[in-house]
Amino acid sequence: MVIKYKLIKESNECMARLGVVTTPHGSFETPIFMPVGTQGTVKTMTREELEEIGSNIILGNTYHLWNQPGNDIIKKAGGLHKFMNWPHSILTDSGGFQVFSLAELRNIKEEGVTFKHHKSGAPLFLTPEKSIKIQNDLGSDIMMAFDECPPYPSSYDYMKKSVERTTRWAKRCLDANKNIDTQGMFGIVQGGEYRDLRELSAKALVKMDFDGYSIGGLSVGEPKHIQNEVLSYTTLMLPKDKPRYLMGVGSPGAILDAVERGVDMFDCVLPTRIARHGTAMTSVGRIIIKNKIFSEDFSPLDPKCDCYCCKNYTKSYLRHLIQANEILGYRLLSIHNIAFLTNLMSEIREAIKEDRFLDYKEKVYKNYGLDSNEKDF
Amino acid sequence: MVIKYKLIKESNECMARLGVVTTPHGSFETPIFMPVGTQGTVKTMTREELEEIGSNIILGNTYHLWNQPGNDIIKKAGGLHKFMNWPHSILTDSGGFQVFSLAELRNIKEEGVTFKHHKSGAPLFLTPEKSIKIQNDLGSDIMMAFDECPPYPSSYDYMKKSVERTTRWAKRCLDANKNIDTQGMFGIVQGGEYRDLRELSAKALVKMDFDGYSIGGLSVGEPKHIQNEVLSYTTLMLPKDKPRYLMGVGSPGAILDAVERGVDMFDCVLPTRIARHGTAMTSVGRIIIKNKIFSEDFSPLDPKCDCYCCKNYTKSYLRHLIQANEILGYRLLSIHNIAFLTNLMSEIREAIKEDRFLDYKEKVYKNYGLDSNEKDF
């Protein structure tokens, strides 16, 4: 295996677990949150800022980098690590999610998917082989198999056909990998809210012996209790000696729920996206910094946070920057939000280690103002 | 004097001079370029990034900060230094330039100027006393007197009346300063291209004994040879033991021309503004990074530059960032452009020290692709 997972400890209280993942570009402890660098940059941030926060794996997006600047250019640059000046681990998605979320017109066949570029409308064609070729050119440490991500809700019959095709595509992805010594690959378990289809998907993928497994098709509009239910039984279908990854989840409540159910890895654009809208995640919940109440508040964004933003700037100044549409405002809130989630994961690991995860989770839910029965946001 | 100027050396070749300016927040060598932080932030940049480049004085804009977030809030924060986390020197303009460049409707009377907000259209009224009150609230090291900046060309008769009023306003500004021990003030010499009016203005202001003098009313559309001519005779009207400041000038050619004529201080939004349009100033001239020619150029923006951008990123990556509208692209080009001008000033000082300024100037003009007879850009 190119990607190594070492299980350090299982919680006494729930399915939460501690581990260490090692890739060709370094190791990191799990559970972990991975910032998203869609276009070869975690929006607004430099490598050094991510390093200071303690991020040691980021995401790149196959769909976006394929279209701009093009995987050929990134390959010529020596791969995505060199192109973007990031010497630590990189995970790339397969493009599948974008095909199914951004493109309005698409035509799914056994060979692959025909669709239109989300901006230009230019015709595009993506196959398992093409996705892996692009990811080989990018040179990521962890590649994702190319899958179909059906919407919620989908009929049982459609989901079954889709899972079967995604399974065949998974095999084609493994076969297409030209860099088996340097790039690992995760399979993606699909099946919607149908337990037997999740089982069907998981069994077939586990047999193919991927480096790790993602639980796909969640966070696509289903209620929170369904997401949690699917996670509860799907992680049990996955081997204990491989990392488990829940794609597209980055809200504190959903992360805590998934860690409780045995998930190790998370990614989401949430922290940088809400930063650009002037929203911060803090130890007492979300703060919308534009609110007038902060105009003369000269305290830090989150007194419990030790990030660059909280150490050096006040809410009053941050409010002014966002009001005035200043880039430094987006920078500072992005730094803080990524640091907030990174610190959350660090505290989660500490709590698992000391067998007080459920207690910790309850405390965060309460302090953050989350309702445990509903979508947290 | 709150602001101290020490003349270190006068060039043997021209009117260029070396000096050291000391403010309540530190010292800097002149000739110097001062980055502009219009809204309490040098666009895209942190304090640490400016410090790494070697900037030790920046500008703040009275007009903008008065309107957003308001000088009352900045005063409550402990002044602009504390509000924006900048412990080094700050110079604030008087708001005069914005009144005359941004506002379409204005009514100039002896008391002050009535005009409309450049976005909301709300009625505003600015007087010499009000400008100094705002600048006192901001707590800048160097304040500028409130002046009228007439357009080019203006008739002799209008300019004469304007200069006389600006002179009366200058006196009112000095009288209005509540912080004479901690905040210095520069007077602004006006008079357009009329030598006797420059003389009239300079004589009156010099008699008032300001901490330094700005040459105003230039870079407002007049041909380059007129700007140079006005500078040549106006600096001779100013005392040798005070700093001289040319407002709004930041192109390499215009800076070199003005240094040759005895100017010490410069500011301009140019480096950060063109960065946001994807343009870099380099040792071989301007580079428009979006050009296709750079798509596979894996060399640094400027091989002769040692800034963070040039040490860590390639033209190919920078092009991608700007093409993809990524904030990191604007950040990196802003860092580079400010570093370019800061390094230019450092080389200028070295050349003056070694009495080879004219030779250095000719070399930069040639390498940068400037035509010495025309506007440089």
mmCIF file of C-alpha atoms in Angstrom, chain A residues 36-287:
data_model
loop_
_atom_site.group_PDB
_atom_site.id
_atom_site.type_symbol
_atom_site.label_atom_id
_atom_site.label_comp_id
_atom_site.label_asym_id
_atom_site.label_seq_id
_atom_site.Cartn_x
_atom_site.Cartn_y
_atom_site.Cartn_z
ATOM 1 C CA VAL A 36 -9.707 22.440 0.045
ATOM 2 C CA GLY A 37 -7.490 24.003 -2.620
ATOM 3 C CA THR A 38 -9.902 23.734 -5.536
ATOM 4 C CA GLN A 39 -7.804 25.535 -8.129
ATOM 5 C CA GLY A 40 -4.347 24.708 -6.770
ATOM 6 C CA THR A 41 -4.615 27.201 -3.895
ATOM 7 C CA VAL A 42 -6.472 27.053 -0.593
ATOM 8 C CA LYS A 43 -8.382 30.250 -1.224
ATOM 9 C CA THR A 44 -6.490 33.369 -0.034
ATOM 10 C CA MET A 45 -3.781 31.348 1.802
ATOM 11 C CA THR A 46 -0.076 30.609 1.422
ATOM 12 C CA ARG A 47 1.687 27.401 2.290
ATOM 13 C CA GLU A 48 3.295 29.035 5.310
ATOM 14 C CA GLU A 49 -0.055 30.130 6.712
ATOM 15 C CA LEU A 50 -1.396 26.577 6.397
ATOM 16 C CA GLU A 51 1.775 25.205 7.983
ATOM 17 C CA GLU A 52 1.484 27.626 10.903
ATOM 18 C CA ILE A 53 -2.071 26.399 11.509
ATOM 19 C CA GLY A 54 -0.855 22.808 11.304
ATOM 20 C CA SER A 55 -2.532 21.637 8.092
ATOM 21 C CA ASN A 56 -0.473 18.864 6.536
ATOM 22 C CA ILE A 57 -2.780 17.592 3.833
ATOM 23 C CA ILE A 58 -4.902 19.605 1.414
ATOM 24 C CA LEU A 59 -7.217 18.787 -1.472
ATOM 25 C CA GLY A 60 -6.944 19.597 -5.146
ATOM 26 C CA ASN A 61 -9.842 19.356 -7.605
ATOM 27 C CA THR A 62 -9.366 17.242 -10.683
ATOM 28 C CA TYR A 63 -12.237 18.807 -12.611
ATOM 29 C CA HIS A 64 -11.033 22.378 -12.092
ATOM 30 C CA LEU A 65 -7.316 21.748 -12.626
ATOM 31 C CA TRP A 66 -8.023 19.658 -15.724
ATOM 32 C CA ASN A 67 -9.814 22.660 -17.239
ATOM 33 C CA GLN A 68 -7.548 25.376 -15.835
ATOM 34 C CA PRO A 69 -4.565 25.527 -16.197
ATOM 35 C CA GLY A 70 -4.701 21.973 -17.590
ATOM 36 C CA ASN A 71 -3.090 18.812 -16.196
ATOM 37 C CA ASP A 72 -0.462 18.894 -18.971
ATOM 38 C CA ILE A 73 0.925 22.180 -17.639
ATOM 39 C CA ILE A 74 0.923 20.916 -14.057
ATOM 40 C CA LYS A 75 2.678 17.734 -15.170
ATOM 41 C CA LYS A 76 5.345 19.821 -16.931
ATOM 42 C CA ALA A 77 5.760 21.859 -13.731
ATOM 43 C CA GLY A 78 6.665 18.603 -11.965
ATOM 44 C CA GLY A 79 3.236 17.871 -10.498
ATOM 45 C CA LEU A 80 0.796 19.770 -8.310
ATOM 46 C CA HIS A 81 3.093 19.773 -5.249
ATOM 47 C CA LYS A 82 5.758 21.712 -7.149
ATOM 48 C CA PHE A 83 3.318 23.802 -9.191
ATOM 49 C CA MET A 84 1.644 25.245 -6.090
ATOM 50 C CA ASN A 85 4.670 25.072 -3.764
ATOM 51 C CA TRP A 86 3.114 22.570 -1.326
ATOM 52 C CA PRO A 87 5.558 19.884 -0.145
ATOM 53 C CA HIS A 88 3.090 18.034 2.100
ATOM 54 C CA SER A 89 0.354 15.538 1.264
ATOM 55 C CA ILE A 90 -2.270 16.194 -1.395
ATOM 56 C CA LEU A 91 -5.529 14.350 -2.010
ATOM 57 C CA THR A 92 -7.314 14.850 -5.330
ATOM 58 C CA ASP A 93 -10.945 14.104 -5.980
ATOM 59 C CA SER A 94 -11.919 12.302 -9.164
ATOM 60 C CA GLY A 95 -13.960 15.013 -10.835
ATOM 61 C CA GLY A 96 -17.045 12.885 -10.346
ATOM 62 C CA PHE A 97 -18.676 15.171 -7.808
ATOM 63 C CA GLN A 98 -18.274 18.238 -10.043
ATOM 64 C CA VAL A 99 -19.659 16.373 -13.046
ATOM 65 C CA PHE A 100 -22.798 15.635 -11.081
ATOM 66 C CA SER A 101 -23.128 18.885 -9.144
ATOM 67 C CA LEU A 102 -21.956 21.591 -11.572
ATOM 68 C CA ALA A 103 -22.940 20.296 -14.971
ATOM 69 C CA GLU A 104 -26.555 20.706 -15.942
ATOM 70 C CA LEU A 105 -26.486 18.545 -19.011
ATOM 71 C CA ARG A 106 -24.858 15.149 -18.831
ATOM 72 C CA ASN A 107 -25.167 11.777 -20.386
ATOM 73 C CA ILE A 108 -23.926 8.811 -18.388
ATOM 74 C CA LYS A 109 -22.850 5.740 -20.328
ATOM 75 C CA GLU A 110 -20.791 2.714 -19.381
ATOM 76 C CA GLU A 111 -17.730 4.282 -20.995
ATOM 77 C CA GLY A 112 -17.993 7.550 -19.074
ATOM 78 C CA VAL A 113 -19.874 10.826 -18.796
ATOM 79 C CA THR A 114 -20.479 13.473 -21.446
ATOM 80 C CA PHE A 115 -21.276 16.883 -20.008
ATOM 81 C CA LYS A 116 -20.755 20.603 -20.500
ATOM 82 C CA HIS A 117 -18.250 22.921 -18.845
ATOM 83 C CA HIS A 118 -19.970 24.739 -15.978
ATOM 84 C CA LYS A 119 -19.011 28.161 -17.348
ATOM 85 C CA SER A 120 -18.183 27.992 -21.039
ATOM 86 C CA GLY A 121 -20.617 25.213 -21.904
ATOM 87 C CA ALA A 122 -17.862 23.490 -23.906
ATOM 88 C CA PRO A 123 -18.451 19.725 -24.330
ATOM 89 C CA LEU A 124 -16.395 17.533 -21.989
ATOM 90 C CA PHE A 125 -16.015 13.787 -21.599
ATOM 91 C CA LEU A 126 -14.732 12.123 -18.454
ATOM 92 C CA THR A 127 -14.049 8.419 -17.930
ATOM 93 C CA PRO A 128 -12.445 6.450 -15.120
ATOM 94 C CA GLU A 129 -9.251 6.178 -17.180
ATOM 95 C CA LYS A 130 -9.231 9.888 -17.979
ATOM 96 C CA SER A 131 -9.787 10.855 -14.337
ATOM 97 C CA ILE A 132 -6.864 8.704 -13.233
ATOM 98 C CA LYS A 133 -4.680 9.981 -16.085
ATOM 99 C CA ILE A 134 -5.348 13.556 -14.884
ATOM 100 C CA GLN A 135 -4.693 12.583 -11.264
ATOM 101 C CA ASN A 136 -1.474 10.823 -12.326
ATOM 102 C CA ASP A 137 -0.415 14.033 -14.053
ATOM 103 C CA LEU A 138 -1.248 16.010 -10.900
ATOM 104 C CA GLY A 139 0.792 13.505 -8.875
ATOM 105 C CA SER A 140 -1.385 13.607 -5.756
ATOM 106 C CA ASP A 141 -0.598 11.250 -2.865
ATOM 107 C CA ILE A 142 -4.180 10.038 -2.594
ATOM 108 C CA MET A 143 -6.332 9.752 -5.713
ATOM 109 C CA MET A 144 -10.063 9.127 -5.649
ATOM 110 C CA ALA A 145 -11.734 6.571 -7.887
ATOM 111 C CA PHE A 146 -14.133 8.061 -10.444
ATOM 112 C CA ASP A 147 -17.706 7.430 -9.298
ATOM 113 C CA GLU A 148 -21.232 8.527 -9.951
ATOM 114 C CA CYS A 149 -22.690 10.574 -7.115
ATOM 115 C CA PRO A 150 -26.480 10.261 -7.528
ATOM 116 C CA PRO A 151 -28.720 12.953 -6.051
ATOM 117 C CA TYR A 152 -30.890 12.531 -2.946
ATOM 118 C CA PRO A 153 -33.410 11.023 -3.216
ATOM 119 C CA SER A 154 -32.806 8.474 -5.993
ATOM 120 C CA SER A 155 -34.963 5.386 -6.562
ATOM 121 C CA TYR A 156 -33.699 2.027 -5.394
ATOM 122 C CA ASP A 157 -33.538 0.740 -8.970
ATOM 123 C CA TYR A 158 -31.519 3.688 -10.222
ATOM 124 C CA MET A 159 -29.193 3.545 -7.222
ATOM 125 C CA LYS A 160 -28.567 -0.168 -7.746
ATOM 126 C CA LYS A 161 -27.627 0.314 -11.392
ATOM 127 C CA SER A 162 -25.451 3.264 -10.455
ATOM 128 C CA VAL A 163 -23.635 1.347 -7.688
ATOM 129 C CA GLU A 164 -22.938 -1.538 -10.045
ATOM 130 C CA ARG A 165 -21.523 0.814 -12.662
ATOM 131 C CA THR A 166 -19.479 2.744 -10.077
ATOM 132 C CA THR A 167 -18.060 -0.620 -8.957
ATOM 133 C CA ARG A 168 -16.996 -1.472 -12.506
ATOM 134 C CA TRP A 169 -15.540 2.020 -12.845
ATOM 135 C CA ALA A 170 -13.574 1.506 -9.602
ATOM 136 C CA LYS A 171 -11.855 -1.550 -11.095
ATOM 137 C CA ARG A 172 -11.045 0.407 -14.261
ATOM 138 C CA CYS A 173 -9.556 3.204 -12.109
ATOM 139 C CA LEU A 174 -7.225 0.794 -10.323
ATOM 140 C CA ASP A 175 -6.149 -0.679 -13.653
ATOM 141 C CA ALA A 176 -5.520 2.780 -15.094
ATOM 142 C CA ASN A 177 -3.103 3.940 -12.378
ATOM 143 C CA LYS A 178 0.349 4.349 -13.931
ATOM 144 C CA ASN A 179 2.031 5.345 -10.645
ATOM 145 C CA ILE A 180 1.236 2.447 -8.341
ATOM 146 C CA ASP A 181 4.388 3.003 -6.280
ATOM 147 C CA THR A 182 3.875 6.689 -5.585
ATOM 148 C CA GLN A 183 0.140 7.399 -5.714
ATOM 149 C CA GLY A 184 -2.459 5.622 -3.609
ATOM 150 C CA MET A 185 -6.170 5.420 -4.361
ATOM 151 C CA PHE A 186 -9.362 5.438 -2.298
ATOM 152 C CA GLY A 187 -12.538 3.677 -3.424
ATOM 153 C CA ILE A 188 -15.873 5.427 -2.898
ATOM 154 C CA VAL A 189 -18.747 3.517 -1.316
ATOM 155 C CA GLN A 190 -22.084 4.591 -2.812
ATOM 156 C CA GLY A 191 -25.621 3.280 -2.337
ATOM 157 C CA GLY A 192 -27.564 6.233 -0.966
ATOM 158 C CA GLU A 193 -29.729 5.448 2.048
ATOM 159 C CA TYR A 194 -30.169 1.797 0.987
ATOM 160 C CA ARG A 195 -28.261 -0.368 3.423
ATOM 161 C CA ASP A 196 -28.024 -3.421 1.149
ATOM 162 C CA LEU A 197 -26.663 -1.262 -1.681
ATOM 163 C CA ARG A 198 -24.040 0.228 0.640
ATOM 164 C CA GLU A 199 -23.174 -3.378 1.521
ATOM 165 C CA LEU A 200 -23.019 -4.336 -2.154
ATOM 166 C CA SER A 201 -20.738 -1.386 -2.886
ATOM 167 C CA ALA A 202 -18.499 -1.788 0.153
ATOM 168 C CA LYS A 203 -17.959 -5.526 -0.285
ATOM 169 C CA ALA A 204 -16.915 -5.208 -3.913
ATOM 170 C CA LEU A 205 -14.574 -2.288 -3.224
ATOM 171 C CA VAL A 206 -12.997 -3.884 -0.160
ATOM 172 C CA LYS A 207 -12.234 -6.921 -2.296
ATOM 173 C CA MET A 208 -10.329 -4.636 -4.691
ATOM 174 C CA ASP A 209 -8.057 -3.621 -1.798
ATOM 175 C CA PHE A 210 -7.948 0.169 -2.093
ATOM 176 C CA ASP A 211 -5.628 2.259 0.114
ATOM 177 C CA GLY A 212 -8.657 3.670 1.870
ATOM 178 C CA TYR A 213 -12.380 4.182 1.512
ATOM 179 C CA SER A 214 -14.606 7.155 1.147
ATOM 180 C CA ILE A 215 -18.287 7.181 2.031
ATOM 181 C CA GLY A 216 -19.803 9.016 -0.913
ATOM 182 C CA GLY A 217 -23.281 10.252 -1.757
ATOM 183 C CA LEU A 218 -23.770 11.972 1.591
ATOM 184 C CA SER A 219 -24.157 15.694 2.297
ATOM 185 C CA VAL A 220 -26.202 15.912 -0.908
ATOM 186 C CA GLY A 221 -29.390 17.205 0.712
ATOM 187 C CA GLU A 222 -30.475 14.248 2.863
ATOM 188 C CA PRO A 223 -31.641 14.868 6.462
ATOM 189 C CA LYS A 224 -28.971 14.684 9.141
ATOM 190 C CA HIS A 225 -30.380 11.552 10.773
ATOM 191 C CA ILE A 226 -30.135 9.650 7.482
ATOM 192 C CA GLN A 227 -26.504 10.734 7.035
ATOM 193 C CA ASN A 228 -25.723 9.532 10.539
ATOM 194 C CA GLU A 229 -27.580 6.261 10.069
ATOM 195 C CA VAL A 230 -25.773 5.494 6.801
ATOM 196 C CA LEU A 231 -22.430 6.303 8.433
ATOM 197 C CA SER A 232 -23.191 4.081 11.430
ATOM 198 C CA TYR A 233 -23.599 0.939 9.363
ATOM 199 C CA THR A 234 -21.265 1.749 6.456
ATOM 200 C CA THR A 235 -18.085 2.223 8.495
ATOM 201 C CA LEU A 236 -18.760 -1.252 9.956
ATOM 202 C CA MET A 237 -18.516 -2.652 6.408
ATOM 203 C CA LEU A 238 -15.007 -1.213 5.986
ATOM 204 C CA PRO A 239 -11.706 -2.741 7.098
ATOM 205 C CA LYS A 240 -10.254 -1.446 10.354
ATOM 206 C CA ASP A 241 -6.773 -1.110 8.914
ATOM 207 C CA LYS A 242 -7.675 1.462 6.250
ATOM 208 C CA PRO A 243 -8.602 5.147 6.591
ATOM 209 C CA ARG A 244 -12.230 6.244 6.100
ATOM 210 C CA TYR A 245 -13.078 9.526 4.478
ATOM 211 C CA LEU A 246 -16.330 11.493 4.463
ATOM 212 C CA MET A 247 -16.243 13.880 1.523
ATOM 213 C CA GLY A 248 -17.572 17.418 1.628
ATOM 214 C CA VAL A 249 -18.282 17.623 5.355
ATOM 215 C CA GLY A 250 -16.873 20.508 7.356
ATOM 216 C CA SER A 251 -19.441 21.770 9.838
ATOM 217 C CA PRO A 252 -18.478 21.102 13.468
ATOM 218 C CA GLY A 253 -21.671 19.208 14.245
ATOM 219 C CA ALA A 254 -21.488 16.906 11.234
ATOM 220 C CA ILE A 255 -17.793 16.239 11.852
ATOM 221 C CA LEU A 256 -18.444 15.271 15.479
ATOM 222 C CA ASP A 257 -21.326 12.996 14.456
ATOM 223 C CA ALA A 258 -19.180 11.268 11.842
ATOM 224 C CA VAL A 259 -16.136 10.859 14.096
ATOM 225 C CA GLU A 260 -18.457 9.181 16.598
ATOM 226 C CA ARG A 261 -19.338 6.729 13.808
ATOM 227 C CA GLY A 262 -15.773 5.863 12.883
ATOM 228 C CA VAL A 263 -14.802 8.381 10.173
ATOM 229 C CA ASP A 264 -11.156 9.532 9.990
ATOM 230 C CA MET A 265 -10.891 12.178 7.275
ATOM 231 C CA PHE A 266 -12.943 15.238 6.285
ATOM 232 C CA ASP A 267 -12.769 18.028 3.736
ATOM 233 C CA CYS A 268 -14.984 20.976 2.956
ATOM 234 C CA VAL A 269 -14.896 24.414 1.324
ATOM 235 C CA LEU A 270 -17.033 25.691 4.212
ATOM 236 C CA PRO A 271 -14.331 27.461 6.287
ATOM 237 C CA THR A 272 -12.944 29.468 3.371
ATOM 238 C CA ARG A 273 -16.317 29.998 1.668
ATOM 239 C CA ILE A 274 -18.074 31.443 4.710
ATOM 240 C CA ALA A 275 -14.962 33.525 5.425
ATOM 241 C CA ARG A 276 -15.515 35.263 2.106
ATOM 242 C CA HIS A 277 -19.030 36.083 3.259
ATOM 243 C CA GLY A 278 -17.720 37.488 6.524
ATOM 244 C CA THR A 279 -18.684 34.584 8.772
ATOM 245 C CA ALA A 280 -16.424 33.064 11.422
ATOM 246 C CA MET A 281 -16.680 29.774 13.308
ATOM 247 C CA THR A 282 -15.862 30.383 16.959
ATOM 248 C CA SER A 283 -15.946 28.571 20.277
ATOM 249 C CA VAL A 284 -19.346 30.169 20.953
ATOM 250 C CA GLY A 285 -20.837 29.542 17.523
ATOM 251 C CA ARG A 286 -20.967 31.358 14.245
ATOM 252 C CA ILE A 287 -20.249 35.060 14.163
#
